[in-house]
Structure formats: structure tokens, C-alpha cells
XYZ file of C-alpha atoms in Angstrom:
731
model
C -3.014 1.946 25.323
C -5.777 4.028 24.175
C -4.574 6.098 26.688
C -1.273 6.784 25.907
C -2.382 8.097 22.400
C -1.700 11.813 21.947
C -5.259 13.225 21.275
C -6.312 16.937 22.247
C -8.964 17.642 24.343
C -11.274 18.612 21.210
C -10.341 15.431 19.617
C -11.230 13.367 22.458
C -14.384 14.539 22.695
C -14.920 13.961 19.245
C -14.292 10.403 19.179
C -16.296 10.210 22.268
C -19.168 11.764 20.628
C -18.689 9.098 17.537
C -18.353 6.026 19.838
C -21.685 7.496 21.604
C -23.573 8.241 18.128
C -22.412 4.688 16.811
C -23.331 2.872 20.342
C -26.703 4.479 19.757
C -27.433 3.505 16.109
C -26.108 0.248 17.047
C -28.999 -0.389 19.603
C -31.596 1.448 17.227
C -30.689 -1.212 14.504
C -30.974 -4.014 16.982
C -34.615 -2.610 18.007
C -35.692 -2.799 14.472
C -34.375 -5.890 13.504
C -36.555 -7.444 16.341
C -39.321 -6.031 14.460
C -40.964 -7.248 10.739
C -39.829 -4.101 9.116
C -38.052 -4.408 5.565
C -35.119 -2.571 4.538
C -34.639 -1.362 0.969
C -30.992 -1.607 1.358
C -29.819 -4.849 -0.193
C -27.218 -7.378 1.719
C -23.943 -8.185 0.077
C -24.096 -11.840 -0.573
C -21.028 -13.337 -1.791
C -21.968 -16.798 -2.936
C -19.180 -18.591 -5.219
C -18.813 -14.850 -6.999
C -21.640 -14.601 -8.323
C -23.005 -11.883 -5.928
C -19.496 -10.204 -6.330
C -19.005 -6.731 -6.291
C -15.653 -5.417 -7.912
C -14.950 -2.975 -4.511
C -17.331 -5.425 -2.129
C -16.304 -8.084 -0.228
C -14.619 -11.119 -1.222
C -15.612 -15.075 -0.121
C -12.015 -16.439 0.660
C -9.170 -16.032 -1.470
C -10.303 -15.808 -4.795
C -11.564 -12.885 -5.881
C -14.071 -12.822 -9.166
C -14.320 -9.303 -10.164
C -12.597 -5.986 -9.508
C -12.633 -2.307 -10.345
C -9.368 -0.942 -10.128
C -8.262 -2.554 -13.248
C -11.173 -1.213 -15.684
C -13.256 1.248 -13.382
C -16.114 -1.260 -14.364
C -17.719 -4.233 -12.712
C -15.340 -6.708 -14.545
C -14.588 -10.309 -13.964
C -10.601 -10.577 -13.478
C -10.581 -13.330 -15.547
C -11.894 -11.333 -18.755
C -9.355 -8.425 -18.076
C -6.255 -8.375 -20.408
C -4.261 -7.446 -17.741
C -2.521 -8.431 -14.598
C -4.410 -7.901 -10.971
C -3.994 -9.222 -8.135
C -6.362 -8.778 -5.315
C -5.843 -9.541 -1.445
C -9.328 -10.350 0.169
C -9.934 -9.553 3.814
C -9.629 -12.979 4.589
C -6.123 -13.194 3.588
C -5.550 -10.232 5.690
C -6.979 -11.471 8.749
C -5.377 -15.415 8.258
C -2.137 -13.681 8.015
C -2.724 -10.841 10.663
C -1.176 -8.490 8.331
C 0.053 -4.938 9.942
C 0.161 -3.128 7.228
C -0.466 -2.672 3.185
C 2.969 -3.284 1.992
C 2.683 -6.588 4.396
C -0.540 -7.429 2.996
C 1.111 -7.949 -0.759
C 4.056 -10.539 0.490
C 2.545 -13.466 -1.035
C 1.762 -11.584 -4.801
C 4.558 -12.181 -7.110
C 6.446 -9.147 -9.014
C 6.251 -7.331 -6.149
C 9.147 -6.468 -3.513
C 7.583 -5.513 -0.236
C 8.951 -3.905 3.026
C 12.395 -3.624 1.105
C 13.496 -1.114 3.870
C 13.119 -4.068 5.989
C 11.734 -3.247 9.269
C 11.486 -0.108 8.720
C 8.473 0.249 7.136
C 6.940 4.091 7.549
C 4.959 4.319 4.144
C 4.153 1.020 2.741
C 6.948 1.660 0.138
C 6.955 -1.005 -2.756
C 8.862 -2.191 -5.799
C 6.684 -3.680 -8.876
C 7.972 -4.713 -11.947
C 11.464 -3.310 -10.515
C 10.008 0.469 -10.577
C 9.784 1.582 -6.468
C 7.406 4.096 -4.815
C 4.479 2.761 -6.277
C 1.402 4.691 -5.734
C -1.195 3.917 -3.504
C -4.885 4.905 -4.139
C -8.038 4.377 -1.944
C -11.478 3.576 -3.784
C -9.523 4.209 -6.769
C -8.697 7.755 -6.149
C -4.873 8.794 -5.433
C -3.925 8.831 -2.146
C 0.076 8.911 -1.990
C 3.052 8.973 -4.230
C 6.923 8.937 -3.646
C 7.137 11.991 -1.872
C 3.730 11.149 0.430
C 3.851 9.402 3.964
C 0.156 8.604 3.664
C -0.490 5.407 4.914
C -3.713 3.145 5.605
C -4.143 0.837 8.717
C -5.337 -2.338 7.035
C -7.751 -2.974 9.113
C -10.140 -0.316 7.723
C -9.747 -2.301 4.340
C -11.765 -4.783 2.305
C -9.189 -5.700 0.119
C -6.192 -4.505 -0.992
C -5.388 -4.505 -4.859
C -2.297 -4.309 -7.615
C -2.661 -3.389 -11.237
C 0.762 -4.262 -12.528
C 2.100 -2.128 -15.243
C 1.194 1.441 -16.718
C -2.016 2.552 -15.452
C -2.285 6.109 -16.607
C -5.034 5.852 -19.177
C -7.344 5.172 -16.022
C -5.800 7.129 -13.093
C -3.059 10.283 -15.007
C 0.122 10.293 -13.683
C 1.545 7.135 -12.382
C 4.292 4.740 -11.580
C 5.166 2.247 -14.689
C 5.493 -0.305 -12.481
C 1.690 -0.435 -11.257
C -0.737 1.298 -8.815
C -1.897 -0.393 -4.735
C -5.606 0.450 -4.835
C -7.030 -0.096 -1.057
C -11.109 -0.434 -0.578
C -12.409 0.908 2.376
C -14.683 -1.254 4.121
C -18.165 0.011 3.452
C -21.865 -0.571 5.014
C -22.587 -4.533 4.556
C -26.496 -3.912 3.866
C -26.854 -6.407 6.738
C -25.828 -6.588 10.705
C -22.406 -6.980 11.105
C -20.527 -6.735 14.688
C -17.004 -8.027 15.070
C -14.596 -7.290 18.014
C -10.511 -8.654 18.549
C -8.134 -8.149 20.994
C -4.350 -9.052 19.836
C -1.419 -9.363 22.612
C 2.207 -10.730 21.023
C 6.074 -10.522 21.426
C 7.476 -7.503 21.771
C 5.297 -5.804 24.043
C 2.340 -5.665 21.466
C -1.104 -5.184 22.134
C -3.791 -3.804 19.641
C -7.603 -4.010 19.445
C -10.297 -3.258 17.094
C -14.537 -3.536 16.370
C -16.471 -3.360 13.424
C -19.548 -2.926 13.209
C -22.597 -1.976 10.433
C -26.039 -2.570 10.272
C -29.013 -0.500 8.363
C -32.137 1.556 9.472
C -34.907 3.548 8.271
C -35.119 1.547 5.146
C -32.809 3.407 3.158
C -29.846 4.119 5.245
C -27.046 2.100 6.278
C -23.951 2.666 8.367
C -19.974 0.927 9.306
C -17.453 1.817 12.092
C -14.079 0.334 11.817
C -11.219 1.326 14.413
C -8.092 0.166 15.517
C -5.560 0.641 17.938
C -1.971 -0.502 18.768
C 0.979 -0.209 20.514
C 4.161 -2.404 20.303
C 7.861 -2.169 20.880
C 9.847 -2.141 17.392
C 12.700 -4.324 16.395
C 15.675 -2.013 17.216
C 15.813 -0.462 20.933
C 13.601 2.676 22.129
C 11.672 2.517 19.034
C 8.357 1.603 19.146
C 4.963 2.098 17.439
C 1.808 3.796 18.687
C -1.512 4.742 16.618
C -5.364 4.641 16.175
C -7.145 4.529 13.561
C -10.827 4.972 12.807
C -12.664 5.090 9.643
C -16.686 5.743 9.580
C -18.931 5.200 6.542
C -22.775 6.219 5.864
C -25.162 5.275 2.815
C -28.103 6.513 1.744
C -30.005 4.688 -1.000
C -33.539 5.916 -1.570
C -33.955 3.387 -4.234
C -32.039 0.334 -6.352
C -30.797 2.543 -8.622
C -29.265 5.426 -6.811
C -26.617 5.704 -3.623
C -24.437 7.926 -1.882
C -21.866 6.421 0.351
C -19.651 8.997 2.570
C -16.400 7.533 3.597
C -14.376 9.397 6.380
C -11.517 8.340 8.257
C -9.052 9.663 11.170
C -5.669 8.087 11.934
C -2.822 9.384 14.713
C 0.098 8.222 15.390
C 2.597 9.531 17.851
C 4.846 7.081 17.149
C 4.722 6.436 13.741
C 7.732 4.068 13.509
C 11.407 4.098 13.008
C 14.164 4.676 9.626
C 17.680 4.313 9.800
C 20.641 3.325 7.478
C 23.384 0.838 7.906
C 25.918 0.014 6.493
C 26.858 -2.852 4.237
C 29.853 -3.644 6.383
C 28.141 -4.790 9.637
C 25.310 -6.098 8.054
C 25.666 -7.632 4.648
C 29.283 -8.434 5.362
C 30.940 -8.906 9.380
C 33.204 -5.782 10.838
C 36.562 -7.398 11.042
C 37.392 -7.792 14.841
C 33.591 -7.145 15.829
C 31.184 -9.416 13.658
C 27.760 -8.472 12.800
C 25.750 -5.017 13.998
C 22.593 -6.348 16.004
C 19.513 -6.050 14.926
C 18.542 -4.233 17.533
C 20.699 -1.354 17.371
C 19.314 2.063 17.781
C 22.011 4.480 16.253
C 19.600 7.370 16.997
C 18.977 8.617 20.803
C 15.695 8.313 22.846
C 15.789 11.312 23.582
C 15.556 12.835 20.242
C 13.675 10.843 18.380
C 9.980 11.496 16.959
C 7.871 10.072 14.239
C 4.249 11.751 14.281
C 1.709 11.404 11.477
C -1.902 12.743 11.647
C -4.121 11.939 8.788
C -7.937 12.725 8.112
C -10.011 12.340 4.524
C -13.568 12.713 4.047
C -15.092 12.305 0.503
C -18.153 10.311 -1.025
C -18.965 7.520 -3.588
C -22.421 8.719 -5.704
C -24.076 6.413 -8.040
C -27.350 6.690 -10.461
C -28.940 4.857 -12.728
C -30.704 6.491 -15.516
C -31.753 3.261 -17.018
C -30.398 -0.414 -17.382
C -28.289 1.353 -19.989
C -26.685 4.381 -18.496
C -25.261 5.233 -15.363
C -23.287 8.476 -13.499
C -20.675 7.728 -10.932
C -18.710 10.490 -9.065
C -16.033 10.149 -6.162
C -14.411 12.658 -4.464
C -11.958 13.552 -1.432
C -10.096 15.308 0.450
C -7.541 14.608 2.534
C -4.763 16.135 4.954
C -1.483 14.698 6.719
C 0.781 16.101 8.697
C 4.041 14.475 9.052
C 6.986 15.492 11.731
C 10.189 13.178 11.971
C 13.576 14.343 13.854
C 16.022 11.423 14.123
C 19.996 11.014 14.365
C 21.354 9.481 10.810
C 23.903 6.903 10.853
C 27.385 8.771 9.099
C 30.333 6.919 8.794
C 32.560 3.917 10.419
C 35.774 4.746 11.807
C 37.766 3.073 14.189
C 37.438 2.588 18.292
C 41.014 3.685 19.280
C 40.813 1.274 22.190
C 40.222 -2.022 20.400
C 40.962 -0.806 16.433
C 37.849 -2.296 15.197
C 35.679 0.146 12.882
C 32.844 0.276 15.457
C 32.429 4.022 15.564
C 29.995 5.743 14.197
C 29.477 9.436 13.205
C 25.882 10.635 13.149
C 23.912 14.012 12.023
C 20.863 14.867 13.327
C 17.774 15.070 10.927
C 14.495 16.228 10.740
C 11.761 18.346 9.891
C 8.042 18.571 9.143
C 6.050 17.331 5.823
C 2.464 18.926 5.689
C 0.123 17.709 2.588
C -3.466 18.531 1.769
C -4.749 16.911 -1.813
C -8.354 17.009 -3.076
C -9.133 14.595 -5.793
C -12.496 13.669 -7.895
C -13.667 11.619 -10.553
C -16.601 11.449 -12.565
C -17.605 8.663 -14.925
C -20.451 7.848 -17.339
C -20.917 4.246 -18.591
C -22.855 2.781 -20.522
C -23.889 -0.511 -22.219
C -25.119 -1.194 -26.088
C -24.672 -3.204 -28.592
C -23.431 -3.294 -32.300
C -24.250 -6.118 -34.421
C -22.516 -9.151 -32.295
C -21.003 -6.732 -30.022
C -21.184 -6.077 -26.370
C -20.223 -2.309 -25.345
C -19.365 -1.373 -22.274
C -18.421 2.428 -22.733
C -16.624 4.339 -20.046
C -16.030 8.176 -20.142
C -14.958 10.248 -17.643
C -13.269 13.508 -16.457
C -10.875 13.643 -13.496
C -9.129 16.534 -11.229
C -6.656 16.246 -8.435
C -5.075 19.151 -6.687
C -1.912 18.742 -4.093
C 0.183 21.489 -1.743
C 2.676 20.620 -0.106
C 4.827 22.506 2.340
C 8.452 20.798 3.223
C 10.853 21.765 5.779
C 13.947 19.919 6.677
C 17.723 20.461 8.294
C 20.768 19.157 9.508
C 23.233 19.407 12.250
C 25.958 17.880 13.695
C 25.942 15.609 16.814
C 28.599 13.418 18.467
C 29.039 9.840 17.453
C 28.336 6.508 19.000
C 30.164 3.285 19.134
C 28.640 0.184 18.087
C 30.364 -2.235 20.471
C 29.080 -0.186 23.936
C 26.348 2.496 22.703
C 25.393 5.456 24.982
C 22.675 7.557 24.805
C 22.868 11.406 25.537
C 25.985 13.171 26.456
C 24.786 16.545 24.780
C 22.381 18.756 25.156
C 19.224 17.987 22.853
C 17.604 21.493 23.257
C 21.094 23.284 21.947
C 20.579 21.032 18.214
C 19.688 23.586 16.077
C 18.944 22.180 12.608
C 20.360 24.035 9.596
C 17.788 24.096 6.771
C 18.781 22.079 3.526
C 14.994 21.823 1.959
C 12.620 24.676 2.096
C 9.849 24.363 -0.182
C 6.220 24.709 -1.229
C 4.873 22.376 -4.313
C 1.372 22.968 -6.138
C 0.412 20.331 -8.578
C -2.435 20.106 -10.684
C -3.938 17.413 -12.969
C -6.758 17.117 -14.852
C -7.523 14.177 -17.621
C -10.637 13.246 -19.609
C -10.636 9.749 -20.535
C -12.804 7.155 -23.155
C -12.315 3.887 -22.687
C -14.614 0.841 -24.610
C -14.762 -2.465 -23.447
C -16.305 -4.955 -26.266
C -17.597 -8.649 -26.084
C -17.892 -10.541 -29.190
C -18.955 -14.246 -28.070
C -15.453 -15.263 -25.811
C -13.625 -12.213 -27.610
C -13.332 -9.918 -25.057
C -11.316 -6.539 -26.960
C -10.000 -3.379 -24.441
C -9.293 -0.297 -25.687
C -8.672 3.063 -24.046
C -7.391 6.818 -24.838
C -6.261 9.692 -22.137
C -5.172 13.278 -22.341
C -3.658 14.731 -19.183
C -2.889 18.383 -18.122
C -0.675 18.740 -15.633
C 0.552 21.756 -13.902
C 3.494 21.898 -11.525
C 4.523 24.835 -9.256
C 7.782 24.309 -7.228
C 8.789 27.433 -4.838
C 12.386 27.249 -3.761
C 12.575 29.553 -0.667
C 16.308 28.701 -0.229
C 17.416 29.553 -3.691
C 16.147 33.170 -4.586
C 16.755 31.817 -8.553
C 15.405 28.085 -8.516
C 11.455 28.515 -8.165
C 10.036 25.944 -11.541
C 6.763 26.526 -13.057
C 5.598 24.322 -15.825
C 3.284 22.816 -17.937
C 2.906 19.840 -19.566
C 0.249 17.828 -21.449
C 0.278 13.679 -22.326
C -1.413 11.648 -24.069
C -1.421 7.690 -23.092
C -2.998 5.227 -24.320
C -3.560 1.154 -24.057
C -5.454 -1.863 -26.001
C -5.648 -5.483 -25.024
C -7.390 -8.438 -26.193
C -8.330 -11.572 -24.469
C -10.168 -14.691 -25.686
C -11.991 -16.788 -23.164
C -12.344 -20.218 -24.396
C -15.181 -22.152 -22.587
C -12.998 -24.611 -20.547
C -11.833 -21.300 -18.555
C -8.377 -20.731 -20.701
C -8.305 -17.336 -21.451
C -4.607 -15.902 -23.808
C -4.497 -12.479 -23.824
C -2.250 -9.486 -25.076
C -1.870 -6.087 -23.741
C -0.060 -2.593 -24.563
C 0.128 0.083 -22.199
C 2.009 3.457 -21.824
C 2.008 5.878 -18.808
C 3.829 9.408 -17.786
C 4.681 10.824 -14.287
C 5.768 14.714 -13.560
C 8.576 15.061 -12.064
C 8.028 16.713 -8.554
C 11.492 16.852 -7.389
C 13.460 20.366 -7.800
C 16.809 20.175 -10.210
C 20.028 21.732 -8.907
C 19.949 25.818 -9.066
C 20.029 27.406 -12.715
C 19.221 23.806 -14.098
C 16.238 23.569 -16.807
C 12.920 21.892 -15.028
C 12.972 17.702 -15.241
C 10.470 16.465 -18.049
C 7.877 14.203 -17.065
C 9.336 10.538 -17.156
C 7.167 8.148 -20.026
C 6.493 4.441 -20.036
C 5.556 1.556 -22.462
C 4.813 -2.165 -21.675
C 3.874 -4.998 -23.929
C 2.312 -7.981 -21.827
C 1.239 -11.439 -23.093
C -0.263 -13.880 -20.615
C -2.775 -16.456 -19.998
C -5.803 -17.051 -16.882
C -7.590 -19.925 -16.378
C -10.546 -19.695 -13.965
C -13.211 -22.505 -15.023
C -16.650 -21.524 -14.671
C -18.226 -22.372 -11.031
C -14.922 -22.955 -9.678
C -12.830 -21.282 -7.070
C -9.871 -21.236 -9.000
C -7.776 -18.472 -10.865
C -4.155 -19.491 -12.318
C -2.282 -16.508 -14.291
C 0.694 -16.546 -16.266
C 2.362 -13.178 -17.717
C 5.444 -12.321 -19.128
C 5.743 -8.127 -19.776
C 8.274 -6.105 -21.392
C 8.380 -2.562 -19.896
C 10.569 0.568 -20.380
C 10.901 3.840 -18.721
C 12.447 6.745 -20.478
C 13.511 9.795 -18.500
C 14.231 8.466 -15.291
C 14.925 10.748 -12.315
C 17.547 9.603 -10.022
C 19.764 11.150 -7.120
C 23.005 11.493 -5.825
C 24.043 12.491 -2.081
C 26.340 15.618 -2.325
C 27.476 17.291 0.988
C 24.925 15.364 2.820
C 22.170 16.489 0.409
C 20.581 14.966 -2.815
C 21.073 16.161 -5.887
C 18.896 15.009 -8.426
C 19.157 14.430 -12.192
C 17.429 12.608 -14.795
C 19.392 9.514 -15.214
C 18.065 8.366 -18.605
C 16.255 4.674 -19.368
C 15.842 1.714 -17.741
C 14.032 -1.341 -19.250
C 12.910 -4.494 -17.368
C 11.178 -7.693 -18.583
C 9.944 -10.811 -16.534
C 7.435 -13.274 -15.779
C 5.124 -13.728 -13.502
C 3.133 -16.680 -12.156
C 0.122 -16.789 -9.907
C -2.046 -19.582 -8.541
C -5.287 -18.690 -6.158
C -7.334 -21.338 -4.963
C -10.441 -22.574 -2.792
C -9.730 -26.338 -3.501
C -12.545 -27.315 -1.314
C -14.675 -25.924 1.700
C -11.563 -26.910 3.886
C -8.451 -26.027 1.591
C -7.286 -22.637 0.412
C -4.031 -21.730 -1.241
C -1.995 -18.731 -2.520
C 1.256 -19.455 -4.828
C 3.608 -17.304 -6.916
C 6.624 -16.935 -8.517
C 8.364 -13.999 -10.516
C 11.637 -13.356 -12.481
C 12.797 -10.260 -13.684
C 15.934 -8.851 -15.759
C 16.041 -5.182 -15.097
C 18.959 -3.362 -16.884
C 19.843 0.479 -16.755
C 20.428 1.359 -20.419
C 21.283 5.431 -20.473
C 22.466 7.048 -17.041
C 24.345 10.174 -16.420
C 26.629 7.628 -14.557
C 28.502 5.783 -16.311
C 29.212 3.180 -14.380
C 25.393 2.105 -14.049
C 24.915 1.555 -17.862
C 24.235 -1.941 -18.535
C 24.072 -2.921 -14.915
C 20.613 -3.854 -12.828
C 19.287 -1.444 -10.274
C 20.120 -2.244 -6.976
C 17.220 -4.052 -4.483
C 15.691 -5.971 -7.091
C 15.852 -9.613 -6.611
C 15.699 -11.156 -10.007
C 13.912 -14.372 -8.610
C 10.839 -14.664 -5.889
C 8.518 -17.141 -4.938
C 5.824 -17.946 -2.250
C 3.430 -20.316 -0.897
C 0.579 -20.209 1.773
C -1.991 -22.436 2.277
C -4.839 -22.798 5.059
C -6.423 -26.466 6.335
C -9.882 -26.623 8.654
C -10.252 -29.709 10.278
C -13.514 -31.257 9.530
C -15.022 -33.129 12.449
C -13.630 -35.256 15.067
C -12.359 -34.290 18.207
C -10.221 -31.069 16.307
C -12.791 -30.080 14.428
C -12.927 -26.026 14.210
C -8.779 -26.126 13.936
C -7.330 -24.228 10.946
C -4.268 -24.816 10.302
C -1.875 -22.556 8.131
C 1.671 -22.153 6.565
C 3.601 -20.104 4.099
C 7.152 -19.876 2.790
C 8.287 -16.955 1.213
C 11.993 -16.928 -0.837
C 13.792 -13.613 -1.840
C 16.125 -14.192 -4.155
C 19.529 -12.419 -4.316
C 19.760 -8.720 -5.520
C 22.340 -6.060 -5.958
C 23.085 -3.829 -3.106
C 24.776 -0.938 -5.402
C 23.448 0.294 -8.836
C 27.058 -0.111 -9.732
C 26.581 -3.987 -9.013
C 30.112 -4.380 -6.907
C 28.523 -6.168 -4.146
C 25.010 -8.346 -3.364
C 22.737 -9.140 -1.182
C 21.828 -12.525 -0.590
C 18.777 -14.342 -0.966
C 16.289 -15.843 1.791
C 14.060 -18.316 2.878
C 11.564 -16.992 5.443
C 8.704 -19.130 7.207
C 5.465 -18.289 8.645
C 2.559 -20.160 10.164
C -0.941 -19.606 12.270
C -3.198 -21.691 13.948
C -7.148 -20.603 14.464
C -9.568 -22.103 16.733
C -13.724 -22.145 16.298
C -15.011 -22.523 19.751
C -18.494 -22.272 18.066
C -17.585 -25.439 16.227
C -18.200 -27.781 18.971
C -20.190 -25.499 21.467
C -23.062 -23.367 20.117
C -23.426 -21.590 23.215
C -19.788 -20.097 21.781
C -20.631 -19.277 17.960
C -18.744 -16.873 16.916
C -15.412 -16.561 18.920
C -12.133 -17.828 18.059
C -8.865 -17.831 19.203
C -6.290 -17.538 16.373
C -1.974 -17.262 16.720
C 0.565 -16.460 14.116
C 4.280 -16.460 13.897
C 6.233 -14.593 11.094
C 9.674 -15.752 10.193
C 9.379 -18.729 12.728
C 13.252 -19.406 11.961
C 13.860 -15.367 13.252
C 16.197 -15.382 10.493
C 18.902 -12.731 10.541
C 18.605 -10.930 6.768
C 19.046 -7.798 5.031
C 15.797 -6.834 3.348
C 18.087 -4.939 0.574
C 20.593 -2.132 0.465
C 20.509 1.038 -2.154
C 24.504 1.231 -1.641
C 27.142 0.401 0.413
C 26.217 3.012 2.966
C 22.236 2.337 2.872
C 21.218 -0.942 3.961
C 18.241 -2.661 5.891
C 17.859 -5.625 8.299
C 14.488 -7.303 7.566
C 12.024 -8.133 10.062
C 12.883 -10.788 13.103
C 10.147 -13.349 14.530
C 6.923 -11.904 15.825
C 4.480 -14.328 17.533
C 0.774 -12.764 18.362
C -2.546 -14.406 19.373
C -5.879 -12.884 18.685
C -9.418 -13.399 20.308
C -11.867 -12.861 18.490
C -15.450 -12.249 18.716
C -18.237 -12.151 15.935
C -21.999 -11.786 16.316
């Protein structure tokens, strides 16, 4: 598997040197731990949430704290906003293969709406798509970026639902996803695993951490994967590695270096299918097979390479004043060549509409981005009120070089597909997009969290300066350069009763500059803005591992940008206003030492209030299921002949959605079942302590379903059944 990855000789040497260094450090750490010498690095102990940090490990499925919602170490149950945390235990139990998949059991989220085609973890949250992703609180990628992090490198995945601009600047109104990297644990950790499964799937990973020389610690997580995808000839191959290093000269000061590298010579596959053949059968033929490959194996390419380096610095001046600075630089190269599904026509022999026109499409998309966030946190009292005051300045700079083109190629027959038949080298892509983007954002924010007995008040204010330059290298008169300023704010109140019940109310606003080019000669797009009112209740009894939440929200986005395809090219326009309101219910519980449970339900009503397309006004946008529900549970047998056996299972209901914005056809609902079984060999044999075998089955019934349709010509099959067995060793 490893030998198939396309690494240059220089990168191979770097990887070998990194591995050799890590194993040398590991040997040194093992020698040190056998001596009586101590260390100033404290182990991260998670015991009933008492030692949990908002960016650290979680014991079980119920996170007690989060940094994402307030940028301070605040209990989730005392934050007047919906925050969902998917911990590493859940990621491992469900054998999650992507960040989008990690959120499958989170209410209010439409994951993998492009079905088995998941090239960049695209998500709908509260009815809005292209929810931006953050890594360790710093922007990673939004609607244009192909940035994607392997979940094996992560400690937790967090979702902030609703506008988050006060702390994060430009942001999608549906929310943001914050991924938290694995960091040095402060105590020895050794873990390795090997997985094999259906679709010729094989993967391996290791995760090691330790401390040395009193003030230093390190961690290295690495994973590799090779598997065939659902469609014939499509595959995914990847290698990911994330080293981190911490220096902590005293209890109040620490510097953590966080790096990463991902190479995907086969990053995945994406294409479109018609509603005819997926949602409804083609007369005289039936349904398009899920494994149908519309592209050509000799032309298809999807390559992604990412590298990032950053740091987190913290210094406590005293018990009441702390300074933090987090920064990162990321570079991403993306190359994609594919043959795109066009339109159906009749087979002259059978008369059935099984002949598909195709066009070649492809190009490159290269990103560079730098982000930095400076924070000063102060705690003090004014009378009966305890304050946590946060002041910050952040900055981000992004560059993009984008080139895309198209060319005609021969058609293919679904009923009898033959590949090849044309000269791949002679396909010359006529450039349709050629542009460079420079985008800067500087933000200043202030937040005050006040606690007066059981009353928790939150208020935040932010001002952003955003500058965007778009160089259209195809149209001489269509360059855009504009500066924008935006004021955003939020306020919330929560009252925590002694019995664990905590009702809350909040209001928040957001803004998001538009990076798409308007038609030639048209004025630059205005930023989209949004506002949300949310009311809810949380229940987290003291000393329990239980978190129940219920929320109602009313969310409106203004100056929405949409696109229409004209002559095979997207033409963008600001389509107006969308209002979404809904209900989300969530339950996370460690019932006892044996039983863990996750449950969720969401309802959404989404309506286009204003649009340049008259047929969309008053309609619900496509791809949004009005109802979703999920349940996941695991049970570990204690005692008896089956001691050490854990059984788990889940059910996911994805409701009916509209197949286009005009609401002329629907995509049917589906219920999917997942299961897992794990056996700890050390439960009955101490010599095998830390060794376990886990089997995961997803979509047990191999249900054929359509994940969503954006129109009658853009539908996606959901992923079929997969079975994976994983052998793990921890010591």
C-alpha cells in the first residue's frame, strides 16, 4: 500500500528521517520512564469531565467543555448556543473515514449530500451548504477550497450551529466545523492499527506520544489508506502524517508546534447523474447501476497535496491574565481531470435513453493561506458578577490560482459501456476560467462572559476589514477589487438551575464576502449577511455523563449568491434572501460503564423569500431533508464468557428532500443501519492487554438510495454497504 503512493525522492527521505527521529525519541522516552526522574509536563487526565480541556481528549461520548463556542474553556452546558462535539471514541467506534462522516449522527447536519462522492467534506448545516472548516480554531477552507483533513489525525470534531462571525470573522450562517488536532498527551501513548475490508480496502495507522527532558513532549500520528470506490475504476489512496511538539518551561507557559502533510495521488471521484435513472427508472432500461463510471479510467485524475505548519503559544501572566497566539500557514495543490455526464439520448438499436454525452473537464486549483489569532483573556469580579473578558485581533490572507477548462469527447452507453476509443493526449481543454484571488481579513473582537450565580450572560462585538482582489485573466474588463467593513455582534443568556436544567436565548449576526466573479461588466457582489434568533434548553446534571439539548432557531440570510449554467459555464448572481427555521433535539449519554448512547432529531423549514429566479420564490431549496433522525448505542458485556465484547448499532433516517429549487420533483427518504462489534482480548488474558479486534458494517442492507439532487441533471447515489475489520494494539 505504502509503495503505491506518489512521493518524490526528496519527500521519501523526509518521511524516513521523520520516522527514524520519532522512533529514536520513543526509545529515549522508554529509557527515561524506567528511571525515577520526573517531568513538569502534566498528563491530561479525563475523569468525569473534571480534568477535561476544551481542546483535549474526551472520555466516552459526552464532552463537558469546548473552546470553539467562546474561545475560552467553557462548559458546553453553560454556553447559550448549540455546540456538538464528536469525540475520538465515537470516531473510532464508528470507524469514521471523513470529517463529514463523523457528523452523521449530529442533528441539523446533512452530511455527504453528494453521496459516495465526498472529495472535500461538504456539509449542509441548518439549511446552508459549504459550511467552512477550521483546524484548531484557525480557518482551513470554505466553499472554494478542497482542503480536507484525515479524521485519524484529530482528537475531536466540533460543530458550532448558527452565525459565528463575532469570533471567527467571515463565516457561513449555518455554522462552522472546528477540527481539533491530536496533541502531545503529557503521558506515554502507543497505538497502532491495521484494517482490511470490502472494496479491496486496506489501511494502517499509528499514534505515539511521550515526554522527555522534563519540559518537552511530542506526538506523531500517521495513517495510510488504499481502497476502491463505489464506481468502477475509481479509487482512493492517501498518506497523512501529523507531528506535534510541545515545550512547557513552567505551568503558565507553553508553545505547541503543529504540522501536517497529506498526499492523495487518488483523492476520490465525483460526477453527476440525471434524476432519470436514479430517482426514477429510464423507460426500457431501468436504473443506472451504482458502479457505473461515466468518466474514462485512462483520463480520470484527482490529485491533492496539502502541507501545513503552525503553533499555539500560551502565557499566563498571573491567575487572572492570559495571552494566547495561534498561527498557521497551509499550502494546497489540487489537480482534477474527468469526463462529465452531459445529457441522455436514445440508443438507435434499443430506443431507450441510455446514450450519455460527455465533456472533458479539468484543471488546477492552488491555495496558500496564512492565519493568526491573538487573544488576551482576563478574569475579574464586579460585585456579584464573575467576568471572563476576551479581547482579540485576528488576520487571514488567502491566495488562489485557478485554471479550468472543457473539451468535447465521445459519448458512452450506460447499457453497454466501452472505454477508450479516443486519443487522450489530443484532448485540449479550452480554458473557461482563469483567475487569481487575493483575500485579506483583519478583525478586532471583544467578548464578555458574566456569571452571576446561576445566570450566565454573554455579549460579543466585532469589526472586520475585508479586502478582495479578483484578477480575471480571461476577460480584460472584469477584474474586481473591493474593500468591505462589517460590524457583527451577538448576545446570549442562560440560567443554570441546580438540578441541571439550563434554558437559554441568544441572538447572533454574520457576514461573508463573495469570492465569485460576477458576469462581465456587472458590479462586484456585496457580502452576504445573516442574523439568527435561538432559544433552547440544556440538561446536564452535576456529576453525570449526560447532555440533553433542545433548540429552536430562526435564521435569515441576505444577498445570497447562486449560479446558473449557461453554455456549460456557471454564471453567478445574488439571488436574494432565504429564511430557515427549525428544531434540533440531541442526547448524549454514558448511561453506565457499559452503555453509551447518542440520539438526535431535526426539523427544518427553509424558504426562498427573494430571488432573481421567479420560480424559486416561496419554494424550499433543493437537497435539504425536512426531517432527520438518528440513534447510535454501544454496550460492553461485563463478566461471563463474553467479557470484553462490545456490540454497537445505529440507525439513520434521512427524510424527503426537493430535487430542484423549483420543487418539481422529490428525492425519497431512506433509513440506513450501521453496526459494530469489538472484542478486547485482554479482558480475559492479561498477556493480550491492549489488543482488540473491531468489525464495522455500514449501510447493512446495502440500500440503493439517492443522497440528493441539486437539479434534474445533478443527482448523487449514496454509499453502499462496506465491511471493515480493524486489529488494534495499544500499550
